[in-house]
Coordinates of C-alpha atoms in Angstrom, one line a residue:
X1 CA 106.2 120.5 93.9
X2 CA 106.7 117.0 92.5
X3 CA 107.4 114.0 94.6
X4 CA 108.1 110.3 93.7
X5 CA 109.2 107.3 95.6
X6 CA 111.5 104.7 94.0
X7 CA 112.2 101.1 95.3
X8 CA 114.7 98.6 94.0
X9 CA 114.5 95.0 95.3
X10 CA 116.4 91.8 94.5
X11 CA 115.6 91.8 90.8
X12 CA 118.6 93.5 89.2
X13 CA 117.9 97.2 88.7
X14 CA 114.1 96.9 88.3
X15 CA 112.9 100.0 90.0
X16 CA 109.2 100.7 90.9
X17 CA 108.5 104.4 90.9
X18 CA 105.3 105.7 92.5
X19 CA 104.1 109.2 92.0
X20 CA 100.9 110.9 93.2
X21 CA 98.6 108.8 91.0
X22 CA 100.8 106.6 88.8
X23 CA 103.2 103.7 89.1
X24 CA 105.9 103.0 86.5
X25 CA 109.1 101.1 86.1
X26 CA 112.7 102.1 85.5
X27 CA 115.5 99.6 84.7
X28 CA 118.8 99.2 82.9
X29 CA 119.3 97.3 79.7
X30 CA 120.3 93.7 79.7
X31 CA 123.9 94.5 78.6
X32 CA 124.3 96.5 81.9
X33 CA 122.9 93.7 84.0
X34 CA 119.3 94.9 84.1
X35 CA 116.2 93.2 82.7
X36 CA 115.1 96.1 80.4
X37 CA 111.6 96.4 81.9
X38 CA 111.5 100.2 81.5
X39 CA 113.5 103.3 80.6
X40 CA 116.8 103.9 82.3
X41 CA 117.1 107.0 84.6
X42 CA 118.8 109.1 81.8
X43 CA 115.9 108.3 79.5
X44 CA 113.5 109.5 82.2
X45 CA 115.5 112.7 82.5
X46 CA 115.3 113.3 78.7
X47 CA 111.6 112.2 78.7
X48 CA 110.8 114.7 81.5
X49 CA 112.2 117.6 79.5
X50 CA 110.7 116.4 76.1
X51 CA 107.2 115.9 77.5
X52 CA 107.3 119.2 79.4
X53 CA 108.1 121.0 76.2
X54 CA 105.4 119.3 74.2
X55 CA 102.7 120.0 76.8
X56 CA 103.8 123.6 77.3
X57 CA 103.8 124.3 73.5
X58 CA 100.4 122.5 73.1
X59 CA 98.8 124.5 76.0
X60 CA 100.1 127.8 74.5
X61 CA 98.9 127.0 71.0
X62 CA 95.5 125.9 72.3
X63 CA 95.1 129.1 74.3
X64 CA 96.0 131.1 71.2
X65 CA 93.8 128.9 69.0
X66 CA 96.7 128.4 66.6
X67 CA 96.5 125.5 64.1
X68 CA 99.2 123.3 65.7
X69 CA 98.4 119.7 64.7
X70 CA 101.4 118.1 66.4
X71 CA 104.5 118.9 68.3
X72 CA 107.3 116.4 68.5
X73 CA 110.4 116.8 70.7
X74 CA 113.5 114.7 70.8
X75 CA 116.0 115.2 73.6
X76 CA 119.5 113.9 73.9
X77 CA 121.3 114.1 77.2
X78 CA 125.1 114.0 77.1
X79 CA 127.0 114.3 80.4
X80 CA 130.1 112.3 79.5
X81 CA 131.7 114.4 76.7
X82 CA 132.8 117.4 78.8
X83 CA 133.6 117.0 82.5
X84 CA 131.3 119.1 84.7
X85 CA 129.0 119.9 81.8
X86 CA 125.6 118.3 81.0
X87 CA 124.4 119.1 77.5
X88 CA 120.8 118.8 76.5
X89 CA 120.2 118.7 72.7
X90 CA 116.6 119.5 71.8
X91 CA 115.0 119.0 68.4
X92 CA 111.5 120.4 68.1
X93 CA 109.2 119.7 65.2
X94 CA 106.0 121.7 64.8
X95 CA 103.3 120.5 62.5
X96 CA 100.3 122.5 61.3
X97 CA 99.4 125.5 59.3
X98 CA 101.4 127.9 61.4
X99 CA 103.0 131.2 60.3
X100 CA 106.7 131.7 60.7
X101 CA 105.9 134.2 63.5
X102 CA 103.8 131.6 65.3
X103 CA 106.5 129.0 65.0
X104 CA 109.1 131.4 66.3
X105 CA 106.9 132.2 69.3
X106 CA 106.3 128.5 70.0
X107 CA 110.1 127.8 69.9
X108 CA 110.5 130.6 72.5
X109 CA 107.7 129.1 74.6
X110 CA 109.3 125.7 74.5
X111 CA 112.3 127.2 76.4
X112 CA 109.9 128.4 79.1
X113 CA 108.5 125.0 80.1
X114 CA 109.0 124.4 83.9
X115 CA 111.5 121.5 83.5
X116 CA 113.6 123.5 81.0
X117 CA 113.6 126.4 83.4
X118 CA 114.5 124.2 86.4
X119 CA 117.4 122.7 84.6
X120 CA 118.9 126.1 83.8
X121 CA 118.8 127.3 87.5
X122 CA 121.1 126.6 90.3
X123 CA 120.3 123.1 91.5
X124 CA 120.7 122.2 95.2
X125 CA 120.7 118.5 96.2
X126 CA 119.6 117.8 99.8

């Protein structure tokens, strides 16, 4: 289970987010009335998926002792193009002396990260 608390005060859209052991900021860009002190909520959503994929792939490669030098993930979230549909476009780059079979397995593992799995399940808002 993950839990965070978010507070927004008088400063336009500056939001202080506190997790179990970290505090960070979210905001909106200046052209939307914010002060651009941190990523906006949609960037945090994309960052959550991208970081989960990189960590999951790294952990798997480490357990297998595969020569993965670096994993880079770009995520684009589009929820405006098609009504009722949120599209996540993922681009995964694996660097290292990996075989094609190892790369294929790591791409499969990327789809099994906890955030990716959560986003594919039925979501209930309470």
